[in-house]
Amino acid sequence: MSTDVDGDTTMAALAHLSSLIASFVGPLLILILADDDDTLVKENAKNSLNFQIMIAIALIISGILMVVLIGFLLFPVIALVDLILVIIATVKANNGEVYSYPFTPDIV
């Protein structure tokens, strides 16, 4: 799930960490601002953006399911999974690895 690539590890870690504050906007900005030759930052930003799009879709579905009360249980579970996986991805990116989130398709 992770491979070693040379690049700016701080920006790669920020690509994941910024998603806790700015959802998919943070990784999108890092992806736009990254150097064209910095594979580590670009790949981590793409993976983070893909994951945050999936989290947004899951939260929308959870919001709809709140009508039948199951959404109230799903919402905190989704938030906790998001927090844990983003922390893991931030640490891996800071170590110079490209982290791919589990069960996340390549959208971007």
N, CA and C of each residue as an Amber inpcrd file, in Angstrom:
protein
   324
   0.7950000  -1.1930000   0.0000000   0.0000000   0.0000000   0.0000000
   0.8370000   1.2550000   0.0000000   2.0950000   1.1470000   0.3120000
   2.9290000   2.3410000   0.3150000   4.2480000   2.0310000  -0.3720000
   4.7640000   3.0390000  -1.0850000   6.0360000   2.9170000  -1.7760000
   6.9010000   4.1090000  -1.4410000   8.2140000   3.9210000  -1.5090000
   9.1500000   5.0020000  -1.2100000   9.4420000   5.8090000  -2.4720000
   9.3650000   7.1400000  -2.3500000   9.6230000   8.0580000  -3.4600000
  10.3510000   9.2630000  -2.8880000  11.2520000   9.8530000  -3.6830000
  11.9360000  11.0670000  -3.2350000  11.0540000  12.2870000  -3.4570000
  11.1090000  13.2190000  -2.5010000  10.3390000  14.4500000  -2.6360000
  10.2600000  15.1800000  -1.3080000   9.4580000  16.2200000  -1.2730000
   9.2800000  17.0500000  -0.0900000   8.3320000  16.3520000   0.8830000
   8.8820000  15.7830000   1.9330000   8.0720000  15.0080000   2.8690000
   7.1350000  15.8900000   3.6940000   7.5260000  17.1190000   3.9580000
   6.6680000  18.0140000   4.7390000   5.3900000  18.3500000   3.9730000
   5.5240000  18.6970000   2.7060000   4.3370000  19.0030000   1.8970000
   3.4790000  17.7580000   1.6900000   4.1140000  16.5970000   1.5570000
   3.3610000  15.3570000   1.3940000   2.5470000  15.0620000   2.6520000
   3.1500000  15.2800000   3.8210000   2.4310000  15.0740000   5.0740000
   1.3070000  16.0980000   5.2270000   1.5500000  17.3410000   4.8120000
   0.5150000  18.3770000   4.8820000  -0.6500000  18.0880000   3.9500000
  -0.3900000  17.3710000   2.8660000  -1.4750000  17.0020000   1.9600000
  -2.5070000  16.1510000   2.6840000  -2.0500000  15.2960000   3.5740000
  -2.9710000  14.4630000   4.3540000  -3.5240000  15.2250000   5.5500000
  -2.6650000  15.9090000   6.2680000  -3.0630000  16.5900000   7.5070000
  -4.0350000  17.7370000   7.2360000  -3.8930000  18.3990000   6.1070000
  -4.7820000  19.5210000   5.7950000  -6.2250000  19.0720000   5.5940000
  -6.4140000  17.7970000   5.3090000  -7.7770000  17.3060000   5.1040000
  -8.5830000  17.2760000   6.3960000  -7.9230000  17.2740000   7.5380000
  -8.6470000  17.3190000   8.8100000  -9.2730000  18.6870000   9.0390000
  -8.6840000  19.7140000   8.4630000  -9.1830000  21.0820000   8.6440000
 -10.0450000  21.5100000   7.4600000  -9.6250000  21.1720000   6.2480000
 -10.2800000  21.7030000   5.0580000 -10.8490000  20.6180000   4.1410000
 -11.1400000  19.4400000   4.6570000 -11.7270000  18.3400000   3.8960000
 -10.9640000  18.0990000   2.5960000 -11.6390000  18.1680000   1.4610000
 -10.9450000  17.9090000   0.2030000 -10.2960000  19.1580000  -0.3940000
 -10.5540000  20.3280000   0.1730000  -9.9620000  21.5700000  -0.3460000
  -8.4630000  21.6300000  -0.0330000  -8.0590000  21.1700000   1.1480000
  -6.6470000  21.1740000   1.5280000  -5.7800000  20.3470000   0.5900000
  -6.1170000  19.0570000   0.3840000  -5.3190000  18.2640000  -0.5620000
  -5.3620000  18.8050000  -1.9880000  -6.4960000  19.4010000  -2.3750000
  -6.5990000  19.9710000  -3.7160000  -5.6370000  21.1490000  -3.8830000
  -5.5510000  22.0110000  -2.8870000  -4.6070000  23.1340000  -2.9450000
  -3.1610000  22.6570000  -2.9900000  -2.8380000  21.6480000  -2.1880000
  -1.4660000  21.1010000  -2.1970000  -1.1640000  20.4940000  -3.5610000
  -2.1380000  19.8120000  -4.1510000  -1.9490000  19.2200000  -5.4740000
  -1.6990000  20.2920000  -6.5280000  -2.4200000  21.3920000  -6.4380000
  -2.2420000  22.4890000  -7.4010000  -0.9090000  23.2000000  -7.1930000
  -0.5140000  23.3940000  -5.9300000   0.7000000  24.1470000  -5.6250000
   1.9800000  23.3240000  -5.7130000   1.8740000  22.0030000  -5.8030000
   3.0570000  21.1360000  -5.8120000   3.8550000  21.3200000  -7.1020000
   5.1760000  21.1580000  -6.9830000   6.0390000  21.2070000  -8.1620000
   5.6890000  20.0460000  -9.0880000   5.8600000  20.2680000 -10.3900000
   5.5280000  19.2360000 -11.3580000   6.4060000  17.9980000 -11.2260000
   7.6450000  18.1700000 -10.7710000   8.5640000  17.0450000 -10.6780000
   8.5710000  16.3870000  -9.2910000   7.7320000  16.8320000  -8.3830000
   7.6870000  16.2670000  -7.0290000   6.6200000  15.1690000  -6.9610000
   7.0260000  13.9580000  -7.2770000   6.1070000  12.8230000  -7.3420000
   5.5250000  12.4840000  -5.9760000   6.3240000  12.5940000  -4.9340000
   5.8590000  12.2510000  -3.5930000   4.6760000  13.1200000  -3.1800000
   4.7840000  14.4050000  -3.3660000   3.7100000  15.3210000  -2.9700000
   2.4830000  15.1080000  -3.8430000   2.6660000  15.0000000  -5.1440000
   1.5420000  14.8410000  -6.0610000   0.7600000  13.5610000  -5.7800000
   1.4620000  12.4420000  -5.6010000   0.7810000  11.1670000  -5.3640000
   0.0650000  11.1610000  -4.0140000   0.7000000  11.7030000  -2.9830000
   0.0450000  11.7600000  -1.6720000  -1.1610000  12.6940000  -1.7000000
  -1.0590000  13.8080000  -2.4020000  -2.1900000  14.7340000  -2.5000000
  -3.3480000  14.0970000  -3.2690000  -3.0430000  13.3780000  -4.3410000
  -4.0880000  12.6910000  -5.1000000  -4.7770000  11.6350000  -4.2570000
  -3.9880000  10.8450000  -3.5350000  -4.5690000   9.8070000  -2.6850000
  -5.4210000  10.4080000  -1.5770000  -4.9490000  11.4880000  -0.9850000
  -5.7160000  12.1530000   0.0650000  -7.0010000  12.7510000  -0.4950000
  -6.9280000  13.3490000  -1.6660000  -8.1050000  13.9280000  -2.2960000
  -9.1360000  12.8500000  -2.6220000  -8.6870000  11.7270000  -3.1730000
  -9.5940000  10.6120000  -3.4600000 -10.2900000  10.1240000  -2.1950000
  -9.5300000   9.9900000  -1.1110000 -10.0960000   9.5050000   0.1440000
 -11.0930000  10.5030000   0.7180000 -10.7900000  11.7820000   0.6530000
 -11.6980000  12.7790000   1.2050000 -12.9790000  12.8910000   0.3860000
 -12.9140000  12.6540000  -0.9140000 -14.1270000  12.6040000  -1.7290000
 -14.9980000  11.4370000  -1.2860000 -14.3670000  10.2770000  -1.0210000
 -15.1140000   9.1140000  -0.5490000 -15.7130000   9.3630000   0.8420000
 -14.9800000  10.0380000   1.7050000 -15.4990000  10.3640000   3.0410000
 -16.6910000  11.3180000   2.9190000 -16.6100000  12.2960000   2.0270000
 -17.7170000  13.2310000   1.8320000 -18.9660000  12.4910000   1.3460000
 -18.7890000  11.5500000   0.4310000 -19.9180000  10.7570000  -0.0550000
 -20.5070000   9.9180000   1.0760000 -19.6350000   9.3130000   1.8850000
 -20.1070000   8.5020000   3.0180000 -20.8540000   9.3520000   4.0370000
 -20.3960000  10.5750000   4.2790000 -21.0820000  11.4480000   5.2320000
 -22.4320000  11.9230000   4.6880000 -22.5250000  12.1310000   3.3860000
 -23.8060000  12.4970000   2.7820000 -24.8000000  11.3400000   2.9170000
 -24.3300000  10.1350000   2.6450000 -25.1900000   8.9560000   2.8080000
 -25.6030000   8.7940000   4.2630000 -24.6680000   9.0130000   5.1720000
 -24.9840000   8.9390000   6.6000000 -26.0220000   9.9940000   6.9810000
 -25.8920000  11.1860000   6.4220000 -26.8680000  12.2410000   6.6840000
 -28.2550000  11.8690000   6.1990000 -28.3240000  11.2380000   5.0380000
 -29.6160000  10.7920000   4.5140000 -30.1960000   9.6880000   5.4050000
 -29.3230000   8.7840000   5.8810000 -29.7820000   7.6810000   6.7270000
 -30.1620000   8.1180000   8.1380000 -29.9110000   9.3850000   8.4790000
 -30.3450000   9.8790000   9.7890000 -31.8670000   9.9070000   9.9020000
 -32.5370000   9.8910000   8.7560000 -34.0000000   9.8390000   8.7530000
 -34.4780000   8.5440000   9.4040000 -33.7480000   7.4560000   9.1790000
 -34.1190000   6.1600000   9.7750000 -33.2320000   5.8220000  10.9730000
 -32.5650000   6.8160000  11.5190000 -31.7800000   6.7650000  12.7590000
 -30.4570000   6.0080000  12.6720000 -30.2060000   5.2240000  11.6390000
 -28.9340000   4.5150000  11.5610000 -27.7850000   5.4720000  11.2260000
 -28.1100000   6.5830000  10.6110000 -27.0930000   7.5810000  10.2700000
 -26.4250000   8.1810000  11.4890000 -27.1560000   8.2380000  12.6070000
 -26.5720000   8.7550000  13.8410000 -25.4510000   7.8540000  14.3570000
 -25.4970000   6.5690000  14.0350000 -24.4260000   5.6420000  14.4150000
 -23.2790000   5.6770000  13.4130000 -23.6060000   5.8350000  12.1370000
 -22.5760000   5.8240000  11.0970000 -21.7030000   7.0710000  11.1120000
 -22.2910000   8.2190000  11.4000000 -21.5690000   9.4900000  11.3260000
 -20.3090000   9.5050000  12.1990000 -20.3860000   9.1560000  13.4980000
 -19.1530000   9.1620000  14.3000000 -18.1610000   8.0740000  13.8970000
 -18.6510000   6.9520000  13.3920000 -17.7480000   5.8830000  12.9400000
 -16.9470000   6.3580000  11.7340000 -17.6220000   7.0110000  10.7940000
 -16.9390000   7.5400000   9.6060000 -15.9140000   8.5910000  10.0080000
 -16.2850000   9.4690000  10.9290000 -15.3590000  10.5140000  11.3900000
 -14.1370000   9.9130000  12.0750000 -14.3290000   8.8780000  12.8760000
 -13.2180000   8.2310000  13.5750000 -12.2910000   7.5090000  12.5980000
 -12.8670000   6.8180000  11.6290000 -12.0530000   6.1440000  10.6070000
 -11.2540000   7.1700000   9.8110000 -11.8810000   8.2910000   9.4810000
 -11.1900000   9.3660000   8.7610000 -10.0020000   9.8710000   9.5740000
 -10.2110000  10.1450000  10.8360000  -9.1430000  10.6590000  11.7020000
  -7.9870000   9.6740000  11.8060000  -8.2780000   8.4160000  12.0540000
  -7.2280000   7.4110000  12.2280000  -6.4240000   7.2180000  10.9440000
  -7.1110000   7.0780000   9.8110000  -6.3990000   6.8480000   8.5520000
  -5.6060000   8.0680000   8.0950000  -6.0970000   9.2580000   8.3760000
  -5.3490000  10.4710000   8.0150000  -4.0760000  10.5730000   8.8530000
  -4.1510000  10.2270000  10.1290000  -2.9500000  10.2520000  10.9760000
  -1.9280000   9.2360000  10.4870000  -2.3860000   8.0310000  10.1530000
  -1.4770000   7.0040000   9.6290000  -0.8360000   7.4800000   8.3230000
  -1.6460000   8.0500000   7.4340000  -1.1340000   8.5270000   6.1480000
  -0.1450000   9.6720000   6.3220000  -0.3960000  10.5440000   7.2990000
   0.5140000  11.6680000   7.5540000   1.8740000  11.1700000   8.0040000
   1.8840000  10.1870000   8.8880000   3.1470000   9.6230000   9.3740000
   3.8910000   8.9350000   8.2350000   3.1740000   8.1500000   7.4160000
   3.8200000   7.4610000   6.2870000   4.3860000   8.4690000   5.2880000
   3.6330000   9.5260000   4.9880000   4.1110000  10.5350000   4.0310000
   5.3110000  11.2810000   4.5820000   5.3190000  11.5200000   5.8810000
   6.4560000  12.1910000   6.4990000   7.7050000  11.3170000   6.4560000
   7.5310000  10.0130000   6.3640000   8.6570000   9.0900000   6.2320000
   9.0800000   8.8960000   4.7760000   8.4460000   9.6220000   3.8500000
   8.8380000   9.5530000   2.4430000   8.1390000   8.4770000   1.6510000
   6.9860000   8.0040000   2.1250000   6.2490000   6.9540000   1.4350000
   4.9780000   7.5250000   0.8150000   4.5720000   6.9210000  -0.3070000
   3.2840000   7.2600000  -0.9040000   2.2620000   6.3260000  -0.2870000
   1.2960000   6.8870000   0.4390000   0.3080000   6.0780000   1.1370000
  -0.9890000   6.0280000   0.3400000  -1.4790000   4.8200000   0.1020000
  -2.7680000   4.6220000  -0.5580000  -3.7690000   4.1660000   0.4860000
  -4.8670000   4.8810000   0.5970000  -5.9050000   4.5340000   1.5640000
  -6.5980000   3.2460000   1.1400000  -7.0030000   2.4200000   2.1140000
  -7.6920000   1.1730000   1.7580000  -9.0970000   1.4480000   1.2200000
  -9.5330000   0.6290000   0.2880000 -10.8760000   0.6830000  -0.2910000
 -11.2030000   2.0280000  -0.9310000 -10.2110000   2.6870000  -1.4910000
 -10.4300000   3.9870000  -2.1250000 -10.0740000   3.8920000  -3.6040000
 -11.0480000   4.1340000  -4.4730000 -10.7490000   4.0910000  -5.9100000
 -10.0070000   5.3450000  -6.3640000  -9.3510000   5.2570000  -7.5110000
  -8.6460000   6.4130000  -8.0760000  -9.6480000   7.2610000  -8.8600000
 -10.0950000   8.3410000  -8.2490000 -11.0420000   9.2510000  -8.8850000
 -10.2930000  10.3590000  -9.6220000  -9.2670000  10.9040000  -8.9610000
  -8.4870000  12.0070000  -9.5250000  -7.2340000  11.4460000 -10.1540000
